[in-house]
């Protein structure tokens, strides 16, 4: 029986709280806080209507350590679950250290003024969390999150050595808008327009954004074009599995999405450099976010499936092995269960699972941890029972891309 404080009432926060409410034997008390309390009240109302569980709400600006500290002291949670934006990671970690509270998030820190995400800033908290005897669990979403656990589970049960890792993220859903992002547009566009980077023979290899693609036949979705990208879990996975010779991340994009993105980039609307407009300083990408469809509202119109998984090659008992481990998730089924589309669902469910394992002490540690450092088995088991069942297949050959 434990108390949890969730910060951030967007798409992901909403799913996580809906899932926590379905596990009252683990989460006996849930408080949801966000910059606007109205966002939390909407979620709380839906949770109460669907599951008859009461969620407390609060307002907090998590950019300010003092505000969060005061809230934590009032709520006294056993865990703080950060589902706000990557910009708030460090201030929330500071508030956790100040109040002696374990921490969990789904995305690594990114400074507002520099589109560069890396774990360095959060790994630097290692000593402080260790000394305080507290656990900080980083990246408990799908990717990062489930993809890290998939890698650890494959290594534990099916490989003596991993040689290559390809993470394939396909959203085969259709929301009917000419252009929309399926999670926070600002974060999404910053990620997609960054140069691609993959790990090869001990080095990062950088290539221009969206310059290398390949067609892949995704289970239950079909053929889609996927593009080589950089994604944050690559950084921690090659650190914790130094045997990996090549690690890559691929994401599917439709032609219409890429066409719009190219135009938006060419006219300067994806820039994070401030510009003056009628006497006000505005950030073009933040303005763009304000005029794009709200990802939270895409749920009721999105049809189709997501398919995210890992293809791993390596060796087991002297034999070459290639395995494909993946989850398929249906947008409409997610919407029926919790009122959100599959992209929020596939992130919010693992956030709930990570939180459940931490508050029950099944996953524990002192310091800052990435998901692959934990025992993958209880997490894999919970995925099967809480809406994200997975399947593992043997492939005849290593990926030909
Ligand atoms: P949304 O933009 O839908 O929601 C973010 C929420 O955070 C909003 O409710 C917003 O406030 C709140 N918020 C923003 N700034 C502050 C602040 N300073 N203080 C308090 N609350 C704040 O984003 P998503 O739900 O789509 O994404 C949430 C997180 O999940 C992001 O970090 C994203 O990068 C990550 N993510 C991870 C994935 C993974 O697989 N690992 C995949 C997808 C997302 P309000 O509404 O109150 O104004």
GROMACS .gro file of C-alpha atoms and ligand atoms in nm:
model
  449
    1UNK     CA    1   0.000   0.000   0.000
    2UNK     CA    2   0.168   0.318  -0.107
    3UNK     CA    3   0.122   0.680  -0.192
    4UNK     CA    4   0.231   0.811  -0.527
    5UNK     CA    5   0.266   1.167  -0.653
    6UNK     CA    6   0.244   1.201  -1.031
    7UNK     CA    7   0.361   1.527  -1.190
    8UNK     CA    8   0.225   1.607  -1.537
    9UNK     CA    9  -0.135   1.555  -1.648
   10UNK     CA   10  -0.080   1.528  -2.025
   11UNK     CA   11  -0.133   1.222  -2.245
   12UNK     CA   12   0.114   1.001  -2.060
   13UNK     CA   13   0.023   1.120  -1.708
   14UNK     CA   14  -0.342   1.051  -1.779
   15UNK     CA   15  -0.279   0.690  -1.886
   16UNK     CA   16  -0.044   0.620  -1.594
   17UNK     CA   17  -0.301   0.744  -1.342
   18UNK     CA   18  -0.584   0.547  -1.507
   19UNK     CA   19  -0.368   0.233  -1.483
   20UNK     CA   20  -0.258   0.300  -1.123
   21UNK     CA   21  -0.622   0.340  -1.024
   22UNK     CA   22  -0.682  -0.017  -1.146
   23UNK     CA   23  -0.425  -0.145  -0.894
   24UNK     CA   24  -0.551  -0.013  -0.559
   25UNK     CA   25  -0.369  -0.291  -0.374
   26UNK     CA   26  -0.042  -0.130  -0.488
   27UNK     CA   27  -0.133   0.239  -0.520
   28UNK     CA   28  -0.356   0.312  -0.224
   29UNK     CA   29  -0.336   0.689  -0.275
   30UNK     CA   30  -0.273   0.884  -0.596
   31UNK     CA   31  -0.209   1.258  -0.619
   32UNK     CA   32  -0.184   1.415  -0.964
   33UNK     CA   33  -0.023   1.759  -0.992
   34UNK     CA   34   0.048   1.970  -1.298
   35UNK     CA   35   0.107   2.329  -1.401
   36UNK     CA   36  -0.269   2.371  -1.441
   37UNK     CA   37  -0.489   2.197  -1.188
   38UNK     CA   38  -0.767   2.190  -1.449
   39UNK     CA   39  -0.564   1.932  -1.649
   40UNK     CA   40  -0.551   1.712  -1.338
   41UNK     CA   41  -0.921   1.753  -1.262
   42UNK     CA   42  -1.014   1.628  -1.609
   43UNK     CA   43  -0.809   1.312  -1.553
   44UNK     CA   44  -0.943   1.266  -1.199
   45UNK     CA   45  -1.302   1.291  -1.326
   46UNK     CA   46  -1.243   1.027  -1.593
   47UNK     CA   47  -1.072   0.793  -1.344
   48UNK     CA   48  -1.358   0.828  -1.097
   49UNK     CA   49  -1.620   0.768  -1.366
   50UNK     CA   50  -1.443   0.463  -1.510
   51UNK     CA   51  -1.305   0.295  -1.198
   52UNK     CA   52  -1.468   0.468  -0.899
   53UNK     CA   53  -1.127   0.569  -0.762
   54UNK     CA   54  -1.064   0.915  -0.621
   55UNK     CA   55  -0.748   1.094  -0.736
   56UNK     CA   56  -0.628   1.400  -0.541
   57UNK     CA   57  -0.523   1.696  -0.756
   58UNK     CA   58  -0.285   1.988  -0.707
   59UNK     CA   59  -0.117   2.269  -0.896
   60UNK     CA   60   0.261   2.294  -0.918
   61UNK     CA   61   0.517   2.455  -1.143
   62UNK     CA   62   0.783   2.187  -1.143
   63UNK     CA   63   1.041   2.430  -1.282
   64UNK     CA   64   1.066   2.560  -0.925
   65UNK     CA   65   1.222   2.321  -0.674
   66UNK     CA   66   1.065   2.501  -0.378
   67UNK     CA   67   0.708   2.460  -0.507
   68UNK     CA   68   0.756   2.086  -0.562
   69UNK     CA   69   0.929   2.047  -0.225
   70UNK     CA   70   0.631   2.205  -0.050
   71UNK     CA   71   0.391   1.977  -0.237
   72UNK     CA   72   0.596   1.667  -0.155
   73UNK     CA   73   0.608   1.763   0.212
   74UNK     CA   74   0.230   1.793   0.215
   75UNK     CA   75   0.156   1.471   0.022
   76UNK     CA   76   0.443   1.261   0.165
   77UNK     CA   77   0.454   1.018  -0.131
   78UNK     CA   78   0.656   0.697  -0.141
   79UNK     CA   79   0.751   0.781  -0.501
   80UNK     CA   80   0.744   1.083  -0.730
   81UNK     CA   81   0.655   0.993  -1.089
   82UNK     CA   82   0.767   1.262  -1.332
   83UNK     CA   83   0.540   1.266  -1.639
   84UNK     CA   84   0.583   1.636  -1.710
   85UNK     CA   85   0.839   1.735  -1.974
   86UNK     CA   86   1.210   1.647  -1.995
   87UNK     CA   87   1.288   2.010  -1.900
   88UNK     CA   88   1.165   1.942  -1.545
   89UNK     CA   89   1.377   1.632  -1.476
   90UNK     CA   90   1.655   1.804  -1.281
   91UNK     CA   91   1.438   2.034  -1.070
   92UNK     CA   92   1.221   1.735  -0.979
   93UNK     CA   93   1.526   1.525  -0.892
   94UNK     CA   94   1.646   1.813  -0.672
   95UNK     CA   95   1.310   1.825  -0.494
   96UNK     CA   96   1.325   1.447  -0.440
   97UNK     CA   97   1.673   1.474  -0.287
   98UNK     CA   98   1.560   1.757  -0.063
   99UNK     CA   99   1.264   1.560   0.069
  100UNK     CA  100   1.409   1.206   0.067
  101UNK     CA  101   1.172   1.077  -0.203
  102UNK     CA  102   1.245   0.813  -0.472
  103UNK     CA  103   1.211   0.937  -0.833
  104UNK     CA  104   1.095   0.791  -1.167
  105UNK     CA  105   1.063   0.944  -1.516
  106UNK     CA  106   1.013   0.845  -1.882
  107UNK     CA  107   1.245   1.080  -2.073
  108UNK     CA  108   1.595   1.211  -2.015
  109UNK     CA  109   1.676   1.571  -1.935
  110UNK     CA  110   1.690   1.822  -2.215
  111UNK     CA  111   1.775   2.189  -2.164
  112UNK     CA  112   1.507   2.423  -2.301
  113UNK     CA  113   1.752   2.631  -2.504
  114UNK     CA  114   1.947   2.347  -2.665
  115UNK     CA  115   1.784   2.057  -2.855
  116UNK     CA  116   2.024   1.805  -2.707
  117UNK     CA  117   1.915   1.522  -2.485
  118UNK     CA  118   2.164   1.300  -2.309
  119UNK     CA  119   2.189   1.115  -1.980
  120UNK     CA  120   2.499   1.300  -1.859
  121UNK     CA  121   2.304   1.551  -1.652
  122UNK     CA  122   2.100   1.287  -1.473
  123UNK     CA  123   2.383   1.036  -1.432
  124UNK     CA  124   2.567   1.314  -1.247
  125UNK     CA  125   2.308   1.272  -0.968
  126UNK     CA  126   2.434   0.918  -0.902
  127UNK     CA  127   2.640   1.002  -0.595
  128UNK     CA  128   2.375   1.227  -0.438
  129UNK     CA  129   2.100   0.964  -0.474
  130UNK     CA  130   2.332   0.690  -0.354
  131UNK     CA  131   2.437   0.887  -0.047
  132UNK     CA  132   2.075   0.969   0.030
  133UNK     CA  133   1.988   0.596   0.001
  134UNK     CA  134   1.730   0.677  -0.266
  135UNK     CA  135   1.648   0.527  -0.603
  136UNK     CA  136   1.601   0.728  -0.922
  137UNK     CA  137   1.469   0.513  -1.207
  138UNK     CA  138   1.520   0.676  -1.548
  139UNK     CA  139   1.321   0.618  -1.865
  140UNK     CA  140   1.030   0.396  -1.760
  141UNK     CA  141   0.824   0.453  -2.077
  142UNK     CA  142   0.821   0.238  -2.391
  143UNK     CA  143   1.125   0.368  -2.571
  144UNK     CA  144   1.317   0.428  -2.353
  145UNK     CA  145   1.175   0.183  -2.106
  146UNK     CA  146   1.028  -0.136  -2.244
  147UNK     CA  147   1.293  -0.146  -2.519
  148UNK     CA  148   1.566  -0.141  -2.249
  149UNK     CA  149   1.390  -0.418  -2.056
  150UNK     CA  150   1.342  -0.618  -2.380
  151UNK     CA  151   1.720  -0.600  -2.436
  152UNK     CA  152   1.797  -0.708  -2.079
  153UNK     CA  153   1.542  -0.994  -2.095
  154UNK     CA  154   1.680  -1.123  -2.427
  155UNK     CA  155   2.035  -1.106  -2.288
  156UNK     CA  156   1.929  -1.288  -1.969
  157UNK     CA  157   1.732  -1.571  -2.133
  158UNK     CA  158   1.838  -1.604  -2.497
  159UNK     CA  159   2.192  -1.474  -2.550
  160UNK     CA  160   2.539  -1.532  -2.408
  161UNK     CA  161   2.649  -1.233  -2.612
  162UNK     CA  162   2.463  -0.961  -2.801
  163UNK     CA  163   2.630  -0.838  -3.121
  164UNK     CA  164   2.373  -0.607  -3.277
  165UNK     CA  165   2.060  -0.434  -3.158
  166UNK     CA  166   1.797  -0.267  -3.377
  167UNK     CA  167   1.502  -0.097  -3.211
  168UNK     CA  168   1.207  -0.058  -3.451
  169UNK     CA  169   0.931   0.185  -3.356
  170UNK     CA  170   0.627   0.180  -3.583
  171UNK     CA  171   0.314   0.383  -3.536
  172UNK     CA  172   0.077   0.244  -3.796
  173UNK     CA  173  -0.209   0.460  -3.666
  174UNK     CA  174  -0.404   0.717  -3.864
  175UNK     CA  175  -0.562   1.020  -3.689
  176UNK     CA  176  -0.701   1.178  -4.006
  177UNK     CA  177  -0.523   1.515  -3.958
  178UNK     CA  178  -0.289   1.632  -4.237
  179UNK     CA  179  -0.019   1.686  -3.971
  180UNK     CA  180  -0.009   1.618  -3.598
  181UNK     CA  181   0.242   1.469  -3.359
  182UNK     CA  182   0.132   1.185  -3.137
  183UNK     CA  183   0.301   1.314  -2.824
  184UNK     CA  184   0.412   1.661  -2.712
  185UNK     CA  185   0.482   1.836  -3.050
  186UNK     CA  186   0.771   2.041  -2.919
  187UNK     CA  187   0.957   1.739  -2.779
  188UNK     CA  188   0.862   1.522  -3.079
  189UNK     CA  189   0.982   1.769  -3.345
  190UNK     CA  190   1.305   1.842  -3.157
  191UNK     CA  191   1.372   1.467  -3.155
  192UNK     CA  192   1.285   1.399  -3.520
  193UNK     CA  193   1.479   1.694  -3.664
  194UNK     CA  194   1.799   1.611  -3.473
  195UNK     CA  195   2.080   1.438  -3.668
  196UNK     CA  196   2.063   1.056  -3.668
  197UNK     CA  197   2.324   0.881  -3.457
  198UNK     CA  198   2.398   0.513  -3.413
  199UNK     CA  199   2.664   0.310  -3.234
  200UNK     CA  200   2.914   0.115  -3.441
  201UNK     CA  201   3.237  -0.051  -3.323
  202UNK     CA  202   3.280   0.170  -3.019
  203UNK     CA  203   3.189   0.503  -3.180
  204UNK     CA  204   2.885   0.717  -3.248
  205UNK     CA  205   2.825   0.761  -3.620
  206UNK     CA  206   2.628   1.074  -3.710
  207UNK     CA  207   2.425   1.114  -4.032
  208UNK     CA  208   2.185   1.391  -4.140
  209UNK     CA  209   1.830   1.372  -3.995
  210UNK     CA  210   1.594   1.138  -4.185
  211UNK     CA  211   1.852   1.061  -4.455
  212UNK     CA  212   1.859   0.680  -4.432
  213UNK     CA  213   1.548   0.464  -4.451
  214UNK     CA  214   1.434   0.108  -4.513
  215UNK     CA  215   1.104  -0.074  -4.561
  216UNK     CA  216   1.009  -0.329  -4.297
  217UNK     CA  217   0.706  -0.557  -4.271
  218UNK     CA  218   0.575  -0.496  -3.916
  219UNK     CA  219   0.361  -0.767  -3.751
  220UNK     CA  220  -0.012  -0.679  -3.766
  221UNK     CA  221   0.068  -0.344  -3.932
  222UNK     CA  222   0.231  -0.428  -4.265
  223UNK     CA  223   0.505  -0.262  -4.467
  224UNK     CA  224   0.620   0.080  -4.353
  225UNK     CA  225   0.916   0.303  -4.426
  226UNK     CA  226   1.137   0.342  -4.120
  227UNK     CA  227   1.409   0.602  -4.074
  228UNK     CA  228   1.737   0.583  -3.886
  229UNK     CA  229   1.727   0.823  -3.587
  230UNK     CA  230   1.898   0.887  -3.260
  231UNK     CA  231   1.707   0.781  -2.951
  232UNK     CA  232   1.810   0.816  -2.591
  233UNK     CA  233   1.804   0.450  -2.486
  234UNK     CA  234   2.094   0.378  -2.722
  235UNK     CA  235   2.322   0.577  -2.492
  236UNK     CA  236   2.248   0.376  -2.178
  237UNK     CA  237   2.222   0.039  -2.356
  238UNK     CA  238   2.570   0.057  -2.509
  239UNK     CA  239   2.702   0.170  -2.169
  240UNK     CA  240   2.547  -0.122  -1.982
  241UNK     CA  241   2.605  -0.381  -2.256
  242UNK     CA  242   2.951  -0.284  -2.385
  243UNK     CA  243   2.964  -0.604  -2.594
  244UNK     CA  244   2.713  -0.455  -2.841
  245UNK     CA  245   2.895  -0.378  -3.166
  246UNK     CA  246   2.615  -0.197  -3.342
  247UNK     CA  247   2.303  -0.034  -3.197
  248UNK     CA  248   2.049   0.153  -3.407
  249UNK     CA  249   1.704   0.304  -3.365
  250UNK     CA  250   1.443   0.327  -3.640
  251UNK     CA  251   1.109   0.506  -3.649
  252UNK     CA  252   0.838   0.497  -3.917
  253UNK     CA  253   0.708   0.816  -4.076
  254UNK     CA  254   0.451   0.855  -4.350
  255UNK     CA  255   0.523   1.066  -4.656
  256UNK     CA  256   0.264   1.330  -4.557
  257UNK     CA  257   0.424   1.376  -4.213
  258UNK     CA  258   0.768   1.421  -4.369
  259UNK     CA  259   0.640   1.661  -4.635
  260UNK     CA  260   0.483   1.886  -4.371
  261UNK     CA  261   0.788   1.865  -4.148
  262UNK     CA  262   1.016   1.968  -4.435
  263UNK     CA  263   0.805   2.275  -4.511
  264UNK     CA  264   0.781   2.372  -4.143
  265UNK     CA  265   1.158   2.339  -4.113
  266UNK     CA  266   1.223   2.536  -4.430
  267UNK     CA  267   1.010   2.827  -4.314
  268UNK     CA  268   1.178   2.828  -3.974
  269UNK     CA  269   0.885   2.712  -3.760
  270UNK     CA  270   1.073   2.425  -3.597
  271UNK     CA  271   1.347   2.656  -3.466
  272UNK     CA  272   1.402   2.702  -3.092
  273UNK     CA  273   1.586   3.033  -3.145
  274UNK     CA  274   1.370   3.318  -3.007
  275UNK     CA  275   1.235   3.574  -3.259
  276UNK     CA  276   1.069   3.912  -3.194
  277UNK     CA  277   0.705   3.930  -3.305
  278UNK     CA  278   0.502   4.248  -3.243
  279UNK     CA  279   0.721   4.344  -2.951
  280UNK     CA  280   0.716   3.997  -2.793
  281UNK     CA  281   0.987   3.736  -2.796
  282UNK     CA  282   0.847   3.406  -2.920
  283UNK     CA  283   1.002   3.066  -2.984
  284UNK     CA  284   0.881   2.945  -3.326
  285UNK     CA  285   0.855   2.578  -3.219
  286UNK     CA  286   0.646   2.671  -2.915
  287UNK     CA  287   0.417   2.878  -3.137
  288UNK     CA  288   0.387   2.582  -3.374
  289UNK     CA  289   0.290   2.359  -3.081
  290UNK     CA  290   0.012   2.603  -2.995
  291UNK     CA  291  -0.147   2.577  -3.343
  292UNK     CA  292  -0.106   2.201  -3.395
  293UNK     CA  293  -0.372   1.952  -3.282
  294UNK     CA  294  -0.343   1.860  -2.914
  295UNK     CA  295  -0.202   1.503  -2.900
  296UNK     CA  296  -0.435   1.438  -2.606
  297UNK     CA  297  -0.731   1.493  -2.841
  298UNK     CA  298  -0.614   1.246  -3.107
  299UNK     CA  299  -0.736   0.942  -2.918
  300UNK     CA  300  -1.094   0.939  -3.035
  301UNK     CA  301  -0.998   0.966  -3.405
  302UNK     CA  302  -0.694   0.738  -3.422
  303UNK     CA  303  -0.730   0.395  -3.579
  304UNK     CA  304  -0.466   0.126  -3.635
  305UNK     CA  305  -0.183  -0.020  -3.433
  306UNK     CA  306   0.163   0.051  -3.301
  307UNK     CA  307   0.436  -0.212  -3.315
  308UNK     CA  308   0.757  -0.148  -3.122
  309UNK     CA  309   1.030  -0.400  -3.060
  310UNK     CA  310   1.392  -0.510  -3.076
  311UNK     CA  311   1.578  -0.726  -3.324
  312UNK     CA  312   1.885  -0.867  -3.156
  313UNK     CA  313   2.160  -1.082  -3.303
  314UNK     CA  314   2.432  -1.264  -3.112
  315UNK     CA  315   2.533  -1.601  -2.982
  316UNK     CA  316   2.388  -1.864  -2.749
  317UNK     CA  317   2.580  -2.183  -2.665
  318UNK     CA  318   2.806  -2.132  -2.966
  319UNK     CA  319   2.514  -2.088  -3.210
  320UNK     CA  320   2.426  -1.766  -3.396
  321UNK     CA  321   2.083  -1.643  -3.288
  322UNK     CA  322   1.850  -1.367  -3.414
  323UNK     CA  323   1.539  -1.279  -3.211
  324UNK     CA  324   1.263  -1.027  -3.265
  325UNK     CA  325   1.076  -0.925  -2.947
  326UNK     CA  326   0.788  -0.683  -2.987
  327UNK     CA  327   0.453  -0.553  -2.867
  328UNK     CA  328   0.154  -0.462  -3.083
  329UNK     CA  329  -0.093  -0.214  -2.939
  330UNK     CA  330  -0.428  -0.107  -3.084
  331UNK     CA  331  -0.519   0.265  -3.072
  332UNK     CA  332  -0.893   0.210  -3.049
  333UNK     CA  333  -0.867  -0.049  -2.771
  334UNK     CA  334  -0.653   0.192  -2.567
  335UNK     CA  335  -0.908   0.465  -2.617
  336UNK     CA  336  -1.190   0.240  -2.498
  337UNK     CA  337  -0.998   0.147  -2.181
  338UNK     CA  338  -0.846   0.478  -2.069
  339UNK     CA  339  -0.955   0.746  -2.319
  340UNK     CA  340  -0.609   0.786  -2.483
  341UNK     CA  341  -0.437   0.672  -2.802
  342UNK     CA  342  -0.168   0.403  -2.810
  343UNK     CA  343   0.136   0.633  -2.802
  344UNK     CA  344   0.035   0.773  -2.462
  345UNK     CA  345  -0.081   0.425  -2.355
  346UNK     CA  346   0.245   0.249  -2.445
  347UNK     CA  347   0.430   0.509  -2.235
  348UNK     CA  348   0.189   0.542  -1.942
  349UNK     CA  349   0.155   0.167  -1.880
  350UNK     CA  350   0.533   0.109  -1.835
  351UNK     CA  351   0.548   0.419  -1.612
  352UNK     CA  352   0.282   0.257  -1.392
  353UNK     CA  353   0.466  -0.079  -1.398
  354UNK     CA  354   0.802   0.079  -1.307
  355UNK     CA  355   0.630   0.268  -1.025
  356UNK     CA  356   0.459  -0.050  -0.899
  357UNK     CA  357   0.791  -0.240  -0.891
  358UNK     CA  358   0.967   0.044  -0.706
  359UNK     CA  359   0.699   0.110  -0.443
  360UNK     CA  360   0.671  -0.262  -0.370
  361UNK     CA  361   1.050  -0.290  -0.333
  362UNK     CA  362   1.067  -0.552  -0.612
  363UNK     CA  363   1.306  -0.319  -0.790
  364UNK     CA  364   1.534  -0.141  -0.550
  365UNK     CA  365   1.869   0.029  -0.539
  366UNK     CA  366   2.056   0.334  -0.419
  367UNK     CA  367   2.150   0.576  -0.693
  368UNK     CA  368   2.043   0.651  -1.049
  369UNK     CA  369   1.941   0.352  -1.263
  370UNK     CA  370   1.842   0.286  -1.621
  371UNK     CA  371   1.582   0.020  -1.681
  372UNK     CA  372   1.819  -0.246  -1.821
  373UNK     CA  373   2.004  -0.254  -1.487
  374UNK     CA  374   1.701  -0.407  -1.315
  375UNK     CA  375   1.581  -0.770  -1.327
  376UNK     CA  376   1.364  -0.773  -1.642
  377UNK     CA  377   1.143  -1.069  -1.540
  378UNK     CA  378   0.886  -0.902  -1.310
  379UNK     CA  379   0.847  -0.612  -1.554
  380UNK     CA  380   0.799  -0.848  -1.853
  381UNK     CA  381   0.540  -1.037  -1.653
  382UNK     CA  382   0.346  -0.722  -1.568
  383UNK     CA  383   0.349  -0.608  -1.933
  384UNK     CA  384   0.154  -0.923  -2.019
  385UNK     CA  385  -0.104  -0.856  -1.748
  386UNK     CA  386  -0.154  -0.482  -1.787
  387UNK     CA  387  -0.227  -0.423  -2.152
  388UNK     CA  388   0.106  -0.459  -2.336
  389UNK     CA  389   0.152  -0.830  -2.414
  390UNK     CA  390   0.467  -0.918  -2.606
  391UNK     CA  391   0.578  -1.186  -2.848
  392UNK     CA  392   0.924  -1.321  -2.930
  393UNK     CA  393   1.010  -1.473  -3.269
  394UNK     CA  394   1.317  -1.647  -3.410
  395UNK     CA  395   1.434  -1.488  -3.734
  396UNK     CA  396   1.620  -1.690  -3.998
  397UNK     CA  397   1.871  -1.417  -4.060
  398UNK     CA  398   2.010  -1.093  -3.919
  399UNK     CA  399   1.842  -0.772  -4.045
  400UNK     CA  400   1.934  -0.696  -4.406
  401UNK     CA  401   1.925  -0.318  -4.362
  402LIG     P1  402   0.207   1.647  -2.269
  402LIG     O1  403   0.258   1.775  -2.327
  402LIG     O2  404   0.079   1.588  -2.316
  402LIG     O3  405   0.196   1.663  -2.111
  402LIG     C1  406   0.292   1.723  -2.031
  402LIG     C2  407   0.225   1.765  -1.903
  402LIG     O4  408   0.325   1.822  -1.818
  402LIG     C3  409   0.114   1.866  -1.919
  402LIG     O5  410   0.006   1.826  -1.841
  402LIG     C4  411   0.177   1.994  -1.868
  402LIG     O6  412   0.101   2.086  -1.800
  402LIG     C5  413   0.274   1.940  -1.764
  402LIG     N1  414   0.383   2.036  -1.742
  402LIG     C6  415   0.460   2.097  -1.834
  402LIG     N2  416   0.547   2.181  -1.775
  402LIG     C7  417   0.523   2.172  -1.642
  402LIG     C8  418   0.578   2.234  -1.529
  402LIG     N3  419   0.675   2.325  -1.539
  402LIG     N4  420   0.529   2.201  -1.407
  402LIG     C9  421   0.428   2.111  -1.395
  402LIG     N5  422   0.372   2.049  -1.499
  402LIG    C10  423   0.419   2.079  -1.621
  402LIG     O7  424   0.327   1.540  -2.285
  402LIG     P2  425   0.313   1.381  -2.288
  402LIG     O8  426   0.219   1.339  -2.182
  402LIG     O9  427   0.295   1.338  -2.426
  402LIG    O10  428   0.463   1.340  -2.244
  402LIG    C11  429   0.501   1.338  -2.108
  402LIG    C12  430   0.645   1.291  -2.096
  402LIG    O11  431   0.658   1.160  -2.148
  402LIG    C13  432   0.744   1.377  -2.175
  402LIG    O12  433   0.861   1.392  -2.096
  402LIG    C14  434   0.775   1.294  -2.296
  402LIG    O13  435   0.903   1.321  -2.347
  402LIG    C15  436   0.769   1.155  -2.235
  402LIG     N6  437   0.745   1.048  -2.335
  402LIG    C16  438   0.818   0.934  -2.324
  402LIG    C17  439   0.801   0.831  -2.412
  402LIG    C18  440   0.873   0.703  -2.392
  402LIG    O14  441   0.837   0.605  -2.459
  402LIG     N7  442   0.970   0.692  -2.304
  402LIG    C19  443   0.706   0.842  -2.526
  402LIG    C20  444   0.625   0.961  -2.523
  402LIG    C21  445   0.648   1.061  -2.431
  402LIG     P3  446  -0.047   2.143  -1.794
  402LIG    O15  447  -0.135   2.056  -1.879
  402LIG    O16  448  -0.080   2.131  -1.651
  402LIG    O17  449  -0.036   2.282  -1.842
   0.00000   0.00000   0.00000
